[in-house]
mmCIF file of C-alpha atoms in Angstrom:
data_model
loop_
_atom_site.group_PDB
_atom_site.id
_atom_site.type_symbol
_atom_site.label_atom_id
_atom_site.label_comp_id
_atom_site.label_asym_id
_atom_site.label_seq_id
_atom_site.Cartn_x
_atom_site.Cartn_y
_atom_site.Cartn_z
ATOM 1 C CA UNK N 1 -3.361 -2.301 27.645
ATOM 2 C CA UNK N 2 0.699 -2.802 26.317
ATOM 3 C CA UNK N 3 0.705 -6.387 23.630
ATOM 4 C CA UNK N 4 3.707 -8.221 22.969
ATOM 5 C CA UNK N 5 6.101 -7.310 20.209
ATOM 6 C CA UNK N 6 5.063 -10.849 18.671
ATOM 7 C CA UNK N 7 1.342 -9.351 18.630
ATOM 8 C CA UNK N 8 1.573 -6.525 17.739
ATOM 9 C CA UNK N 9 2.925 -7.125 14.912
ATOM 10 C CA UNK N 10 0.465 -9.457 13.729
ATOM 11 C CA UNK N 11 -2.184 -6.395 14.526
ATOM 12 C CA UNK N 12 -0.338 -4.208 12.565
ATOM 13 C CA UNK N 13 0.367 -5.958 9.195
ATOM 14 C CA UNK N 14 -3.159 -6.858 9.194
ATOM 15 C CA UNK N 15 -4.272 -3.170 9.536
ATOM 16 C CA UNK N 16 -1.139 -1.743 6.959
ATOM 17 C CA UNK N 17 -2.212 -4.665 4.573
ATOM 18 C CA UNK N 18 -6.215 -3.527 4.098
ATOM 19 C CA UNK N 19 -4.716 0.048 4.298
ATOM 20 C CA UNK N 20 -2.580 -0.450 1.176
ATOM 21 C CA UNK N 21 -5.762 -2.299 0.115
ATOM 22 C CA UNK N 22 -8.142 0.387 0.208
ATOM 23 C CA UNK N 23 -6.375 3.461 0.109
ATOM 24 C CA UNK N 24 -3.209 2.719 -2.077
ATOM 25 C CA UNK N 25 -1.668 5.634 -0.487
ATOM 26 C CA UNK N 26 2.241 6.818 -2.064
ATOM 27 C CA UNK N 27 4.916 8.696 -0.891
ATOM 28 C CA UNK N 28 6.015 11.863 -0.984
ATOM 29 C CA UNK N 29 9.472 13.523 0.249
ATOM 30 C CA UNK N 30 9.199 16.076 2.739
ATOM 31 C CA UNK N 31 11.299 19.192 2.715
ATOM 32 C CA UNK N 32 12.850 18.607 5.367
ATOM 33 C CA UNK N 33 14.762 15.151 3.759
ATOM 34 C CA UNK N 34 15.362 17.021 0.879
ATOM 35 C CA UNK N 35 17.524 19.416 2.556
ATOM 36 C CA UNK N 36 19.533 16.999 4.522
ATOM 37 C CA UNK N 37 20.447 15.491 0.282
ATOM 38 C CA UNK N 38 23.932 16.851 -1.008
ATOM 39 C CA UNK N 39 25.215 15.755 -4.264
ATOM 40 C CA UNK N 40 27.939 12.821 -3.149
ATOM 41 C CA UNK N 41 25.992 11.176 0.092
ATOM 42 C CA UNK N 42 25.068 7.699 0.375
ATOM 43 C CA UNK N 43 21.382 6.785 1.204
ATOM 44 C CA UNK N 44 20.626 3.517 1.767
ATOM 45 C CA UNK N 45 17.333 2.748 0.573
ATOM 46 C CA UNK N 46 15.693 -0.688 0.372
ATOM 47 C CA UNK N 47 12.978 -2.547 -1.923
ATOM 48 C CA UNK N 48 9.458 -3.262 -0.080
ATOM 49 C CA UNK N 49 7.666 -6.214 1.018
ATOM 50 C CA UNK N 50 4.808 -6.932 0.814
ATOM 51 C CA UNK N 51 2.687 -3.436 2.360
ATOM 52 C CA UNK N 52 5.902 -2.214 3.310
ATOM 53 C CA UNK N 53 5.740 2.146 2.495
ATOM 54 C CA UNK N 54 7.823 1.801 -0.891
ATOM 55 C CA UNK N 55 10.600 4.508 -0.036
ATOM 56 C CA UNK N 56 11.253 5.289 -4.116
ATOM 57 C CA UNK N 57 9.951 8.106 -4.104
ATOM 58 C CA UNK N 58 12.590 9.339 -1.293
ATOM 59 C CA UNK N 59 15.462 7.396 -3.272
ATOM 60 C CA UNK N 60 14.359 9.115 -6.594
ATOM 61 C CA UNK N 61 15.161 12.447 -4.895
ATOM 62 C CA UNK N 62 18.380 11.268 -3.268
ATOM 63 C CA UNK N 63 19.321 10.080 -6.498
ATOM 64 C CA UNK N 64 18.428 13.835 -8.249
ATOM 65 C CA UNK N 65 20.208 15.491 -5.945
ATOM 66 C CA UNK N 66 23.275 13.242 -6.470
ATOM 67 C CA UNK N 67 23.208 10.705 -3.929
ATOM 68 C CA UNK N 68 24.572 7.253 -4.123
ATOM 69 C CA UNK N 69 22.484 4.644 -3.731
ATOM 70 C CA UNK N 70 23.439 1.709 -2.006
ATOM 71 C CA UNK N 71 20.376 -1.477 -0.770
ATOM 72 C CA UNK N 72 20.675 -3.499 2.108
ATOM 73 C CA UNK N 73 22.725 -7.471 1.901
ATOM 74 C CA UNK N 74 21.741 -10.126 3.708
ATOM 75 C CA UNK N 75 23.478 -13.165 3.664
ATOM 76 C CA UNK N 76 21.868 -14.860 6.583
ATOM 77 C CA UNK N 77 20.778 -14.386 10.365
ATOM 78 C CA UNK N 78 23.841 -14.908 11.884
ATOM 79 C CA UNK N 79 25.942 -11.658 9.204
ATOM 80 C CA UNK N 80 25.253 -8.338 9.247
ATOM 81 C CA UNK N 81 23.110 -7.339 7.267
ATOM 82 C CA UNK N 82 25.914 -4.286 4.989
ATOM 83 C CA UNK N 83 24.981 -2.097 2.720
ATOM 84 C CA UNK N 84 25.685 -2.526 -1.600
ATOM 85 C CA UNK N 85 25.947 0.287 -3.840
ATOM 86 C CA UNK N 86 23.253 -0.253 -6.070
ATOM 87 C CA UNK N 87 22.547 1.577 -9.800
ATOM 88 C CA UNK N 88 19.027 2.021 -10.333
ATOM 89 C CA UNK N 89 19.233 0.239 -13.080
ATOM 90 C CA UNK N 90 21.057 -2.953 -11.931
ATOM 91 C CA UNK N 91 19.153 -6.317 -11.607
ATOM 92 C CA UNK N 92 18.421 -7.502 -8.015
ATOM 93 C CA UNK N 93 19.477 -10.809 -6.923
ATOM 94 C CA UNK N 94 17.431 -12.596 -4.256
ATOM 95 C CA UNK N 95 17.927 -13.176 -1.059
ATOM 96 C CA UNK N 96 16.829 -14.333 2.552
ATOM 97 C CA UNK N 97 13.803 -13.620 3.560
ATOM 98 C CA UNK N 98 12.533 -12.967 -0.077
ATOM 99 C CA UNK N 99 14.632 -9.870 -0.472
ATOM 100 C CA UNK N 100 15.586 -8.831 -3.492
ATOM 101 C CA UNK N 101 19.082 -7.201 -2.869
ATOM 102 C CA UNK N 102 21.956 -6.087 -5.017
ATOM 103 C CA UNK N 103 24.816 -8.892 -5.734
ATOM 104 C CA UNK N 104 27.268 -9.716 -3.593
ATOM 105 C CA UNK N 105 30.313 -8.157 -5.113
ATOM 106 C CA UNK N 106 28.640 -4.724 -5.345
ATOM 107 C CA UNK N 107 30.802 -2.298 -3.575
ATOM 108 C CA UNK N 108 29.930 -2.502 0.204
ATOM 109 C CA UNK N 109 29.235 1.850 1.465
ATOM 110 C CA UNK N 110 28.913 3.736 4.718
ATOM 111 C CA UNK N 111 25.511 5.050 4.799
ATOM 112 C CA UNK N 112 24.978 8.937 5.348
ATOM 113 C CA UNK N 113 21.295 8.741 5.640
ATOM 114 C CA UNK N 114 19.361 5.347 6.725
ATOM 115 C CA UNK N 115 16.006 4.648 5.359
ATOM 116 C CA UNK N 116 14.477 2.047 7.111
ATOM 117 C CA UNK N 117 11.498 -0.216 7.408
ATOM 118 C CA UNK N 118 9.653 -1.422 10.480
ATOM 119 C CA UNK N 119 5.907 -2.558 11.112
ATOM 120 C CA UNK N 120 5.054 -0.305 14.009
ATOM 121 C CA UNK N 121 6.108 3.243 15.454
ATOM 122 C CA UNK N 122 5.665 5.662 18.354
ATOM 123 C CA UNK N 123 5.720 9.266 18.434
ATOM 124 C CA UNK N 124 9.004 8.855 20.357
ATOM 125 C CA UNK N 125 10.322 7.800 17.350
ATOM 126 C CA UNK N 126 11.152 4.312 18.335
ATOM 127 C CA UNK N 127 10.221 1.410 15.953
ATOM 128 C CA UNK N 128 9.073 -1.944 15.767
ATOM 129 C CA UNK N 129 11.440 -4.430 12.609
ATOM 130 C CA UNK N 130 10.318 -7.136 12.179
ATOM 131 C CA UNK N 131 12.378 -8.990 14.738
ATOM 132 C CA UNK N 132 15.509 -10.083 13.447
ATOM 133 C CA UNK N 133 17.272 -7.120 14.810
ATOM 134 C CA UNK N 134 19.353 -6.645 11.247
ATOM 135 C CA UNK N 135 18.251 -2.608 11.230
ATOM 136 C CA UNK N 136 19.258 -1.744 14.886
ATOM 137 C CA UNK N 137 22.999 -3.878 14.343
ATOM 138 C CA UNK N 138 23.268 -1.107 11.298
ATOM 139 C CA UNK N 139 22.056 1.605 13.782
ATOM 140 C CA UNK N 140 25.197 0.531 15.768
ATOM 141 C CA UNK N 141 27.634 0.287 13.301
ATOM 142 C CA UNK N 142 26.568 3.245 11.228
ATOM 143 C CA UNK N 143 26.352 5.256 14.501
ATOM 144 C CA UNK N 144 26.727 9.022 12.227
ATOM 145 C CA UNK N 145 23.691 8.223 10.363
ATOM 146 C CA UNK N 146 20.347 9.657 9.782
ATOM 147 C CA UNK N 147 18.088 6.975 11.073
ATOM 148 C CA UNK N 148 14.896 8.363 8.802
ATOM 149 C CA UNK N 149 12.066 5.276 9.604
ATOM 150 C CA UNK N 150 9.521 4.888 5.963
ATOM 151 C CA UNK N 151 5.918 4.177 7.471
ATOM 152 C CA UNK N 152 2.846 4.574 6.385
ATOM 153 C CA UNK N 153 0.385 7.140 9.370
ATOM 154 C CA UNK N 154 -1.574 3.537 10.195
ATOM 155 C CA UNK N 155 1.594 1.995 11.754
ATOM 156 C CA UNK N 156 1.349 4.374 14.232
ATOM 157 C CA UNK N 157 1.160 2.881 17.630
ATOM 158 C CA UNK N 158 0.551 4.999 21.104
ATOM 159 C CA UNK N 159 3.936 3.479 22.446
ATOM 160 C CA UNK N 160 6.330 -0.159 21.765
ATOM 161 C CA UNK N 161 7.774 -1.598 24.244
ATOM 162 C CA UNK N 162 11.086 -0.575 23.957
ATOM 163 C CA UNK N 163 14.342 -3.451 24.550
ATOM 164 C CA UNK N 164 18.122 -2.220 25.603
ATOM 165 C CA UNK N 165 19.094 -2.918 22.384
ATOM 166 C CA UNK N 166 16.710 -0.790 20.662
ATOM 167 C CA UNK N 167 18.221 2.043 18.648
ATOM 168 C CA UNK N 168 15.810 5.005 18.059
ATOM 169 C CA UNK N 169 15.479 6.635 14.636
ATOM 170 C CA UNK N 170 15.561 11.139 13.716
ATOM 171 C CA UNK N 171 12.888 11.120 11.999
ATOM 172 C CA UNK N 172 10.035 8.802 10.796
ATOM 173 C CA UNK N 173 8.229 9.832 7.245
ATOM 174 C CA UNK N 174 4.486 8.561 6.415
ATOM 175 C CA UNK N 175 2.301 9.540 4.040
ATOM 176 C CA UNK N 176 0.833 12.274 5.613
ATOM 177 C CA UNK N 177 3.570 13.906 7.893
ATOM 178 C CA UNK N 178 7.407 14.033 8.689
ATOM 179 C CA UNK N 179 7.595 12.891 12.571
ATOM 180 C CA UNK N 180 10.928 14.225 14.077
ATOM 181 C CA UNK N 181 11.904 15.793 17.764
#
């Protein structure tokens, strides 16, 4: 039986919270991800909230490869998310929804790779996000960016209810594997 998106979010977040509390998993950058990195690229990462998978090992690998890091910056629900430059030593400011983000005056960048958080995913590389559509709109705004979902393996579901505006990922990284077509 297919759950509606909100029920799926609630169930998957609860499973994710329990998994992280019990297992304390660690994300490792897969070789296929490392092979995509090159000096001067912009990699959009994020600061995890609650039990979201932490992309910092992938962001660190990008910095070591000479990439520039950008983080999401959100003003409100009506304003599209921007990716702003972030020096890994720079302080972050509080944003809406409990986010930690660069200051508004940081340079806006066009990402080559977008590391995207998610609530649930399936093997067809579909993602279920928080529900506000920020990442789907960013994926459309940056169609040439390589879209990588960052998740714990427990967040995988058999299939997701897909809407016409949902943009699939190019790959998903979990603590166990690299999933791609």
